[in-house]
PDB file of C-alpha atoms in Angstrom:
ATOM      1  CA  UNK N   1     -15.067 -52.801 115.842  1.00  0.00           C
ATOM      2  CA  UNK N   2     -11.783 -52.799 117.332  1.00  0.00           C
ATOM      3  CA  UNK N   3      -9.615 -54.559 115.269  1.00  0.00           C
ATOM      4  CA  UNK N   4      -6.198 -53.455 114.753  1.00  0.00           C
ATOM      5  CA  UNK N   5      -3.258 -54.510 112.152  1.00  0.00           C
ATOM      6  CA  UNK N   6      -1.992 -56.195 115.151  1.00  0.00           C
ATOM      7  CA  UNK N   7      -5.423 -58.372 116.397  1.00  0.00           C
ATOM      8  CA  UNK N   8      -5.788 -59.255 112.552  1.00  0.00           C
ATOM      9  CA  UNK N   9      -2.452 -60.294 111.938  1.00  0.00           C
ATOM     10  CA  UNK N  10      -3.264 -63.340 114.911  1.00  0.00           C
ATOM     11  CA  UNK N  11      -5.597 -64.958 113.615  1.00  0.00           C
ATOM     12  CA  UNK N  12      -4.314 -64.762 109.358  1.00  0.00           C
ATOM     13  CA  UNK N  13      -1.165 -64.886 107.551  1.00  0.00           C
ATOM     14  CA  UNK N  14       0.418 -64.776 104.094  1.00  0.00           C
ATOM     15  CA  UNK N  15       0.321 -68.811 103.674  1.00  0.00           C
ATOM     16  CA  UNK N  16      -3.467 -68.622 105.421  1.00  0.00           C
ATOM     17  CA  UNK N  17      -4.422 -65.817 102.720  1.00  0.00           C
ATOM     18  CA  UNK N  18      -2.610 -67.848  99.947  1.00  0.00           C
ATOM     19  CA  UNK N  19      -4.705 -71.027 100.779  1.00  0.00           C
ATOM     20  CA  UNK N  20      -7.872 -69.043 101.218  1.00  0.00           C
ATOM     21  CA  UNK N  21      -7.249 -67.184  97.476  1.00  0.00           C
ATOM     22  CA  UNK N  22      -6.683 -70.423  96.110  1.00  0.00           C
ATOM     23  CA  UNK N  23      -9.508 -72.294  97.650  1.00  0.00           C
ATOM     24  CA  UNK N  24     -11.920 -69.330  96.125  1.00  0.00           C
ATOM     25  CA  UNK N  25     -10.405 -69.372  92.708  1.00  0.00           C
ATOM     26  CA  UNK N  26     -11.126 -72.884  92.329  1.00  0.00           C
ATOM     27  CA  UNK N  27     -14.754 -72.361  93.532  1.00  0.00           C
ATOM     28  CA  UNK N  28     -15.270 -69.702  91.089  1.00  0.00           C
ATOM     29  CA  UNK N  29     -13.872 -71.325  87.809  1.00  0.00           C
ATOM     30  CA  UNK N  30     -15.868 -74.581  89.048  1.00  0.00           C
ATOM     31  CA  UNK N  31     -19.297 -72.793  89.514  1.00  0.00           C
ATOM     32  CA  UNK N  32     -19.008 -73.571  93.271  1.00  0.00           C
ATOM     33  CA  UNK N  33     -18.758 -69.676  93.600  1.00  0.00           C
ATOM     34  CA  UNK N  34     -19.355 -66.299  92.160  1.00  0.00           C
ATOM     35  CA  UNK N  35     -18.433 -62.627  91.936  1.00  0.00           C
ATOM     36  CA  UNK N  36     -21.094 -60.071  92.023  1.00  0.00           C
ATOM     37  CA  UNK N  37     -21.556 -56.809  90.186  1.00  0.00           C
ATOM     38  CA  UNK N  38     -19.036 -54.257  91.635  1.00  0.00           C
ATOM     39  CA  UNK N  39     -20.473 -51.285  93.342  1.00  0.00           C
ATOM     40  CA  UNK N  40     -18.134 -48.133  92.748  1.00  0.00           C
ATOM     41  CA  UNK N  41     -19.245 -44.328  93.839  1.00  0.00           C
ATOM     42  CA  UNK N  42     -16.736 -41.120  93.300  1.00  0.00           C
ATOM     43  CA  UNK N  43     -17.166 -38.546  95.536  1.00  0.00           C
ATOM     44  CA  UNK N  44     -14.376 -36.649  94.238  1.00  0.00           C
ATOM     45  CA  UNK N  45     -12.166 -37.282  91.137  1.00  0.00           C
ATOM     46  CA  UNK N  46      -8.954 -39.508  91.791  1.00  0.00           C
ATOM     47  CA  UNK N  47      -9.697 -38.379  95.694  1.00  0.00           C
ATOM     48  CA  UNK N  48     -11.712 -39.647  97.402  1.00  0.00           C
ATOM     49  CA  UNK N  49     -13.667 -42.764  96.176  1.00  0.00           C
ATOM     50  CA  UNK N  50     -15.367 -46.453  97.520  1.00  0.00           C
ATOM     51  CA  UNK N  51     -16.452 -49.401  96.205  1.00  0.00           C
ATOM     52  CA  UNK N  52     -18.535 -52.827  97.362  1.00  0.00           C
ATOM     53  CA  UNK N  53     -16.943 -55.670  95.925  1.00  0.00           C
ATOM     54  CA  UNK N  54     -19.324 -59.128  97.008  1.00  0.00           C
ATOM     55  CA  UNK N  55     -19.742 -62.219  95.997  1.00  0.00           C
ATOM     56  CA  UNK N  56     -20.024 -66.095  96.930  1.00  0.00           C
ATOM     57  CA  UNK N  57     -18.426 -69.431  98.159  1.00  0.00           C
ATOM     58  CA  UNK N  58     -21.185 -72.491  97.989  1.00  0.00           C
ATOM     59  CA  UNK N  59     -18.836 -75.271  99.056  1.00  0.00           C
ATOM     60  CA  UNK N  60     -17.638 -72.766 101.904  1.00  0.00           C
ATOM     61  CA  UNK N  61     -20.765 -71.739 103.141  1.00  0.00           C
ATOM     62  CA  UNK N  62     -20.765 -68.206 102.721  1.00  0.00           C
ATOM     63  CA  UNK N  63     -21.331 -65.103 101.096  1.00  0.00           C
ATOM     64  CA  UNK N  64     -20.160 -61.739 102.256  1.00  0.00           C
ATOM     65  CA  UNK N  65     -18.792 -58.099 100.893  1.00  0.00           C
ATOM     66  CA  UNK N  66     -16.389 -55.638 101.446  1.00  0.00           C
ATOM     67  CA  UNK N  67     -17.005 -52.191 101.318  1.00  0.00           C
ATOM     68  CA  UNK N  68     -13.468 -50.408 101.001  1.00  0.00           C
ATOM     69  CA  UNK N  69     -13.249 -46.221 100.653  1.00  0.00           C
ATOM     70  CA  UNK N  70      -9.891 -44.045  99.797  1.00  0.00           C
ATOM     71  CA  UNK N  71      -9.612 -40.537 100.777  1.00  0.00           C
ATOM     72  CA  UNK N  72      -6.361 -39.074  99.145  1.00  0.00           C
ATOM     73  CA  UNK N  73      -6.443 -36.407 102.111  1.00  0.00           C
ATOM     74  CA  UNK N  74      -7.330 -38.214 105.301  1.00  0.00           C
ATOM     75  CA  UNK N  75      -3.482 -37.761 106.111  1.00  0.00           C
ATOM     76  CA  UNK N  76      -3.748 -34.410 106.735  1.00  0.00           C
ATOM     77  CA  UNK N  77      -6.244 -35.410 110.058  1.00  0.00           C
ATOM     78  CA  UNK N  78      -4.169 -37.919 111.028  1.00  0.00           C
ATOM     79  CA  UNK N  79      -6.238 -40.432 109.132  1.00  0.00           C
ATOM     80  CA  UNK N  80      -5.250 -43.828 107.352  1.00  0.00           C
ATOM     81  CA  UNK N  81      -6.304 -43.076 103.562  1.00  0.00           C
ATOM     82  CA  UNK N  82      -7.789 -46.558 103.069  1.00  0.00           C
ATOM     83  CA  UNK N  83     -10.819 -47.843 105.246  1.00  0.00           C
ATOM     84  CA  UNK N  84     -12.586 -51.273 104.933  1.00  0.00           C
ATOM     85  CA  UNK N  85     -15.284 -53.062 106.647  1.00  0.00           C
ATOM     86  CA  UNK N  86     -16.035 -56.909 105.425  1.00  0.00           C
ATOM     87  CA  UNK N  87     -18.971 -58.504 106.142  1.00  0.00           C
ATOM     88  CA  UNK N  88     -19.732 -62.425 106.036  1.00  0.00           C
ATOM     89  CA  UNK N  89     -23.052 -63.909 106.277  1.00  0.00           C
ATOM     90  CA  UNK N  90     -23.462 -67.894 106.584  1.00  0.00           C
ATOM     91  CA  UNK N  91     -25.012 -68.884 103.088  1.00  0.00           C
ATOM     92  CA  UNK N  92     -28.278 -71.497 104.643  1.00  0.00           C
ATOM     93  CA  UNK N  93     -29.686 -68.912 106.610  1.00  0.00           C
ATOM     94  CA  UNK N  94     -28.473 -65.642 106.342  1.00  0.00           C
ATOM     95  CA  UNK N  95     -26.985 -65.076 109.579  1.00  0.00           C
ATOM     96  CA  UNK N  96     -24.000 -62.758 109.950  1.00  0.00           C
ATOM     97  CA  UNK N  97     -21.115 -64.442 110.546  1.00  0.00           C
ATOM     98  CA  UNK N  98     -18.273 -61.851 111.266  1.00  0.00           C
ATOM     99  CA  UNK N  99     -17.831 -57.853 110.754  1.00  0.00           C
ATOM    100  CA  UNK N 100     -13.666 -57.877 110.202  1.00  0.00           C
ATOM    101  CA  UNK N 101     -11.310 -54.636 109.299  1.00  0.00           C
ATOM    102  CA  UNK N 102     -10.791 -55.141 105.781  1.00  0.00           C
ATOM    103  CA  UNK N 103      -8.264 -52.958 105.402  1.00  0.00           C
ATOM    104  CA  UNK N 104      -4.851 -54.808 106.572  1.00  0.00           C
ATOM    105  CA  UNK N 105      -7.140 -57.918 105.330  1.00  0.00           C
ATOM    106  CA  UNK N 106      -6.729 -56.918 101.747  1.00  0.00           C
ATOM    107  CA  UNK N 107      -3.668 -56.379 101.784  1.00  0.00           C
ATOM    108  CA  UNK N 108      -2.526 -60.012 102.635  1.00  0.00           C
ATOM    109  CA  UNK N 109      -5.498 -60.965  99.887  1.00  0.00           C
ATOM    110  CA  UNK N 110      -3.830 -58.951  97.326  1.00  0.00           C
ATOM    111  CA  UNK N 111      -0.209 -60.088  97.880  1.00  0.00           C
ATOM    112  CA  UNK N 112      -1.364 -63.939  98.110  1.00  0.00           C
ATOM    113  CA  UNK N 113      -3.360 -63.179  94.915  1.00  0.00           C
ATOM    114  CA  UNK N 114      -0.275 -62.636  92.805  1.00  0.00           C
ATOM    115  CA  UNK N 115       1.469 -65.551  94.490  1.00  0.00           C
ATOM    116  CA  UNK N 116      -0.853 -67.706  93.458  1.00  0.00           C
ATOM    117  CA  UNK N 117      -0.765 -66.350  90.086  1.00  0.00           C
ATOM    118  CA  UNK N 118       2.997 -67.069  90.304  1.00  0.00           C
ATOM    119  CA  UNK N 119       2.612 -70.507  91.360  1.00  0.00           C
ATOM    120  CA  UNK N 120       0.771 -72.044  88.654  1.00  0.00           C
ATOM    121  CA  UNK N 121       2.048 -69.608  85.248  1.00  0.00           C
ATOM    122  CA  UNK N 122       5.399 -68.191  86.562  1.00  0.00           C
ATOM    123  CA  UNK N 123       8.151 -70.361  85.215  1.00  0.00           C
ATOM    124  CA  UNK N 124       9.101 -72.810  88.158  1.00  0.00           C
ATOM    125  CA  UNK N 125      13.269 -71.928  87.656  1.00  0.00           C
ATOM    126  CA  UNK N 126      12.763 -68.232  87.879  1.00  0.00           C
ATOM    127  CA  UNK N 127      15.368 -66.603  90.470  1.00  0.00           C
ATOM    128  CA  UNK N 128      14.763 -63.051  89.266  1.00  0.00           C
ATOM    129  CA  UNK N 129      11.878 -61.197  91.237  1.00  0.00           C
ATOM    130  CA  UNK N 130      10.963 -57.538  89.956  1.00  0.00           C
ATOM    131  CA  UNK N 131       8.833 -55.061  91.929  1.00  0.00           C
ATOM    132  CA  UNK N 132       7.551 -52.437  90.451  1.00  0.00           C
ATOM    133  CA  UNK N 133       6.571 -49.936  93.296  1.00  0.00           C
ATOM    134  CA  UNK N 134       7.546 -50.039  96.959  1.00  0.00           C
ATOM    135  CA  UNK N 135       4.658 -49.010  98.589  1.00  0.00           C
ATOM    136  CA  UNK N 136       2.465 -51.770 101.350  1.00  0.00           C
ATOM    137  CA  UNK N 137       1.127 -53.409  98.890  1.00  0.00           C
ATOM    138  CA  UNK N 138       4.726 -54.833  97.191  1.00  0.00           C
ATOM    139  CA  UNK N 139       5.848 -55.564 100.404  1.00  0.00           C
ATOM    140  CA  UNK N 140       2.836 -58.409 100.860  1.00  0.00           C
ATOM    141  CA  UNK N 141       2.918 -59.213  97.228  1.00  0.00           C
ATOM    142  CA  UNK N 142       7.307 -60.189  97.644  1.00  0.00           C
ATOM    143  CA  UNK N 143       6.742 -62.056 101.077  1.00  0.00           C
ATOM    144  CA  UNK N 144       4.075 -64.320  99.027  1.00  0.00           C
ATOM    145  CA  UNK N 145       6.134 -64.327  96.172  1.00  0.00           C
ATOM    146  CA  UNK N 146       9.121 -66.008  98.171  1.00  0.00           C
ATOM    147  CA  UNK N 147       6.759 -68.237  99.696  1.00  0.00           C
ATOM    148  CA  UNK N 148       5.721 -70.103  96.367  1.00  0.00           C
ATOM    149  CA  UNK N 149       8.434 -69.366  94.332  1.00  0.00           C
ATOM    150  CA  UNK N 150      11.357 -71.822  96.030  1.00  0.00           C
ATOM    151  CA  UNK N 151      13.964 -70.647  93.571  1.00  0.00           C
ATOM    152  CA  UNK N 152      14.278 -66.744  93.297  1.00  0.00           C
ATOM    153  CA  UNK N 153      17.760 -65.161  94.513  1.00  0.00           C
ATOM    154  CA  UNK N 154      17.561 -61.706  93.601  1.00  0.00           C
ATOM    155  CA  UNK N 155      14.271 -59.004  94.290  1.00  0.00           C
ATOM    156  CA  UNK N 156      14.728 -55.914  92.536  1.00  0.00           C
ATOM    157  CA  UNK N 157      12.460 -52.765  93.303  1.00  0.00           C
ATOM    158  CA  UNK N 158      12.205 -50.457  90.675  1.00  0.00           C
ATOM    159  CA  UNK N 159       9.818 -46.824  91.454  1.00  0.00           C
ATOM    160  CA  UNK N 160       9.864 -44.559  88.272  1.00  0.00           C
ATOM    161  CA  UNK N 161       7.462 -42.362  90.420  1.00  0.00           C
ATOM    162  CA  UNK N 162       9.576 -41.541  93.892  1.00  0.00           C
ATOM    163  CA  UNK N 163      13.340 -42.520  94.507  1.00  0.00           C
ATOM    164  CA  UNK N 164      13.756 -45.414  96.312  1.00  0.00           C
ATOM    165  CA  UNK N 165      16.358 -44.095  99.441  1.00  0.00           C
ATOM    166  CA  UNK N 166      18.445 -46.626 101.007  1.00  0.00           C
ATOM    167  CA  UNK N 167      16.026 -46.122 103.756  1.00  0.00           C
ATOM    168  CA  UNK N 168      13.274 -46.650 102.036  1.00  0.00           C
ATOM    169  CA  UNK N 169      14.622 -49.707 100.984  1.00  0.00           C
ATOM    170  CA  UNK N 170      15.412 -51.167 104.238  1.00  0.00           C
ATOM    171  CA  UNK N 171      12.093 -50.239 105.826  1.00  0.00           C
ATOM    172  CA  UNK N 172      10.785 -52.473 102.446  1.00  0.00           C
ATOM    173  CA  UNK N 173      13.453 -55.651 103.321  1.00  0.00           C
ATOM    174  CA  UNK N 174      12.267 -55.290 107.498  1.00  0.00           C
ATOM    175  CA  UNK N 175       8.156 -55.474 106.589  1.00  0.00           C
ATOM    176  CA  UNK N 176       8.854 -58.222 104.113  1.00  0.00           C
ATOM    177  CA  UNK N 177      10.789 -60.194 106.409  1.00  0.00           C
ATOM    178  CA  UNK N 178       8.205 -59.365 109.437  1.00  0.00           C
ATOM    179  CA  UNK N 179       5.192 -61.205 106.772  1.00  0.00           C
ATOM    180  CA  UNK N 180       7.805 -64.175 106.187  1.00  0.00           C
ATOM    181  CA  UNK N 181       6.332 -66.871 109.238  1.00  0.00           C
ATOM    182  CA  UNK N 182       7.528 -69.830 106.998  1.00  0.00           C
ATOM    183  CA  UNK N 183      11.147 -70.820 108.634  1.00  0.00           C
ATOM    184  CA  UNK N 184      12.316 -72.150 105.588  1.00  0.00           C
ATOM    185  CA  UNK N 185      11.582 -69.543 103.451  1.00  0.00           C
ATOM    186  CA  UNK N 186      12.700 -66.955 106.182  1.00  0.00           C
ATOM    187  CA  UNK N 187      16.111 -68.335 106.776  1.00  0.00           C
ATOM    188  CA  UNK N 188      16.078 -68.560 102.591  1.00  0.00           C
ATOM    189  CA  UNK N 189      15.250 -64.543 102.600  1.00  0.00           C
ATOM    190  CA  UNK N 190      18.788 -63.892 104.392  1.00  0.00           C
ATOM    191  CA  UNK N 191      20.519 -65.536 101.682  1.00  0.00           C
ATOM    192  CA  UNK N 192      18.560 -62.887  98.969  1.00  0.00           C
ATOM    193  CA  UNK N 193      19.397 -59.900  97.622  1.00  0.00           C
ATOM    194  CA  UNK N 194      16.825 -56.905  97.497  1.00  0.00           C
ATOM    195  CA  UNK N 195      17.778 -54.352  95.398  1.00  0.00           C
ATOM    196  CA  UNK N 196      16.991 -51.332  93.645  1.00  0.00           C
ATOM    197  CA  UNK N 197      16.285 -51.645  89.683  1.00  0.00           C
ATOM    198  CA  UNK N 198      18.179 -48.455  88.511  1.00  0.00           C
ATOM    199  CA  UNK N 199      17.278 -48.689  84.902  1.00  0.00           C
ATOM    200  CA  UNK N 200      15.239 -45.971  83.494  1.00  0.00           C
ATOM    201  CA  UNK N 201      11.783 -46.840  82.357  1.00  0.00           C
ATOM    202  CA  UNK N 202      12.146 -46.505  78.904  1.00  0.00           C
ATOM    203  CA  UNK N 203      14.795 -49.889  79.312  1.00  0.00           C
ATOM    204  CA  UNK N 204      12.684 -51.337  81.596  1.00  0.00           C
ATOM    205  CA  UNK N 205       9.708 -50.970  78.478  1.00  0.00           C
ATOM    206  CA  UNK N 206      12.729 -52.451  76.440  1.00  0.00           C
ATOM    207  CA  UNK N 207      13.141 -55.564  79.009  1.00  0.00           C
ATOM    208  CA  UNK N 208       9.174 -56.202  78.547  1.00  0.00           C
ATOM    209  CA  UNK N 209       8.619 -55.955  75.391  1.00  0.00           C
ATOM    210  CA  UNK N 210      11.909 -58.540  74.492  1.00  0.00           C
ATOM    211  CA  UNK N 211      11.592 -61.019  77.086  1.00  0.00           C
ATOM    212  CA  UNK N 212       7.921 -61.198  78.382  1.00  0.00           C
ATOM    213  CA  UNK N 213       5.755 -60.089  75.615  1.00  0.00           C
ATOM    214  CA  UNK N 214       7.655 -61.852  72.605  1.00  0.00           C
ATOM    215  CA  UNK N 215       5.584 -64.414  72.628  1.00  0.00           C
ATOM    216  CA  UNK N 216       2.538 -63.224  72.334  1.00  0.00           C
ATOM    217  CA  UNK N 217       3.973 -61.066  69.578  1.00  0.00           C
ATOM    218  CA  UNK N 218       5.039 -63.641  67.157  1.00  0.00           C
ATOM    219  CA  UNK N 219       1.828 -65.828  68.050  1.00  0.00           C
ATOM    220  CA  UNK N 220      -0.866 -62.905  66.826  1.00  0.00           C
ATOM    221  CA  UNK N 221       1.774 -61.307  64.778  1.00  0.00           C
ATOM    222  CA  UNK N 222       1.315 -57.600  65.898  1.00  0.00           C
ATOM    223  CA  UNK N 223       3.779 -54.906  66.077  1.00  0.00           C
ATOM    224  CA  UNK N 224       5.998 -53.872  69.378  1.00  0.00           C
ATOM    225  CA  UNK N 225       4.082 -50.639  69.294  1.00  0.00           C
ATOM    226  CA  UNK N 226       0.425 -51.816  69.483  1.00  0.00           C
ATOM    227  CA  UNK N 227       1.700 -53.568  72.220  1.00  0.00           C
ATOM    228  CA  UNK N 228       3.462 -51.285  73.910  1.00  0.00           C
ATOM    229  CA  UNK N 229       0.997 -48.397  73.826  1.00  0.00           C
ATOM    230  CA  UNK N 230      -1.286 -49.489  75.466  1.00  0.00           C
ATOM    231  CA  UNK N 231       1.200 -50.660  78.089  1.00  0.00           C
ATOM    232  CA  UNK N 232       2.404 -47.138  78.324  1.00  0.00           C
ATOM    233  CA  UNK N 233      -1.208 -45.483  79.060  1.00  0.00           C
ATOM    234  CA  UNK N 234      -2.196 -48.476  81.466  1.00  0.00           C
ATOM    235  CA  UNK N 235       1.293 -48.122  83.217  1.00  0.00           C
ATOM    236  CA  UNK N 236       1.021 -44.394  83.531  1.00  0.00           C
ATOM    237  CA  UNK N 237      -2.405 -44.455  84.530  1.00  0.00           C
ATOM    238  CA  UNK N 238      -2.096 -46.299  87.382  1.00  0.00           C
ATOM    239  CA  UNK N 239       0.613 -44.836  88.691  1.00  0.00           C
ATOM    240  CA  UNK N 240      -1.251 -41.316  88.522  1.00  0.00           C
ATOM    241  CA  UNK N 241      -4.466 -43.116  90.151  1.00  0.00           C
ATOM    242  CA  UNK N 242      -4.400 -47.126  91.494  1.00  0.00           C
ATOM    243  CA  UNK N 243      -0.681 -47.480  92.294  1.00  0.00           C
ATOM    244  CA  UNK N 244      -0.311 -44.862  94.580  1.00  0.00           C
ATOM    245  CA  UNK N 245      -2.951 -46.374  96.908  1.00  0.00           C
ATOM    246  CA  UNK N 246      -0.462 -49.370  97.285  1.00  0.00           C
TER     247      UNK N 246
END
């Protein structure tokens, strides 16, 4: 199988994957499509791990699965820490379709996924953008961002894990801007401002809890703190497991 991030970024993009996550969404809340039981094996604890994710798209034809694996130390042999294989099969017959690298695949899947999340719940006027983490995931999920959301001016990155360098920070703008294909919304990128959220996280709890959670507050009338503990063990979790895969 020799696909490369290069060969697979020919033949998809950001507004290709955005289409394609919407398309299956729709399928799946209309019964036109399904997500199996996930398949997830540990080798070694918060190491070295995989999982089959699989399902199925009726009105597109198909069925397939991706089997995806993370080794925390393949870097030390001059190994990429997340491989994927997908595999689609056409849905009358059985026939295999395609064997793809999954790898740079989901990463366009998961940035389009939160754009189209942002599409239809994020308010339409919003011209703030935060990022929390700056790793290759963020950088897909703030090209699809821009691509949906017409009106943002500002991106800030905020890392309570690793200190975002001004380096670090450009390398972030460049791959963001190298996902943009849209013209429009790539001559719109030059006009915004990327930068880094410098506000500890105990403000940036503060900034949730007041302005994004208030809602849901006064509507089951609960306390800030059963909210926010939870928040705080999900939030630290990830970051010591998930988040650092991005």
């Amino acid at each position: 199988m020799n696909q490369t991030v290069e060969n697979i970024k020919k033949i998809i993009n950001l507004q290709i994957a955005i289409e394609a996550n919407e398309n299956a969404y729709v399928q799946n809340s209309t019964g036109q499509g399904s997500v199996w039981p996930l398949v997830f094996y540990e080798y070694e604890h918060n190491v070295y791990d995989l999982d089959i994710r699989s399902g199925n798209l009726d009105k597109t034809g198909a069925y397939g699965l991706k089997l995806i694996s993370y080794n925390e130390k393949n870097p030390e042999n001059g190994l990429e820490k997340v491989n994927a294989v997908s595999l689609i099969f056409d849905a009358k017959n059985g026939i295999p379709i395609a064997m793809l690298n999954a790898a740079p695949i989901t990463s366009y899947r998961t940035g389009a996924a939160a754009a189209v999340s942002a599409k239809y719940l994020a308010n339409k006027d919003s011209k703030n953008l935060l990022v929390i983490g700056n790793g290759n995931i963020a950088s897909y999920s703030t090209a699809a961002m821009l691509l949906v959301m017409n009106n943002i001016e500002k991106v800030f990155v905020y890392n309570s894990k690793n200190k975002i360098t001004a380096e670090k920070l450009e390398n972030f703008k460049n791959n963001v801007n190298d996902l943009i294909e849209n013209p429009i919304s790539k001559n719109r990128l030059e006009d915004i401002k990327i930068l880094v959220n410098t506000h500890g996280f105990r403000r940036l709890n503060k900034s949730i809890t007041q302005y994004w959670l208030i809602a849901y507050h006064y509507e089951n009338n609960i306390t800030h703190q059963q909210i926010l503990r939870p928040l705080h063990r999900r939030y630290r979790k990830c970051c010591q497991t998930s988040c650092h895969r991005a």
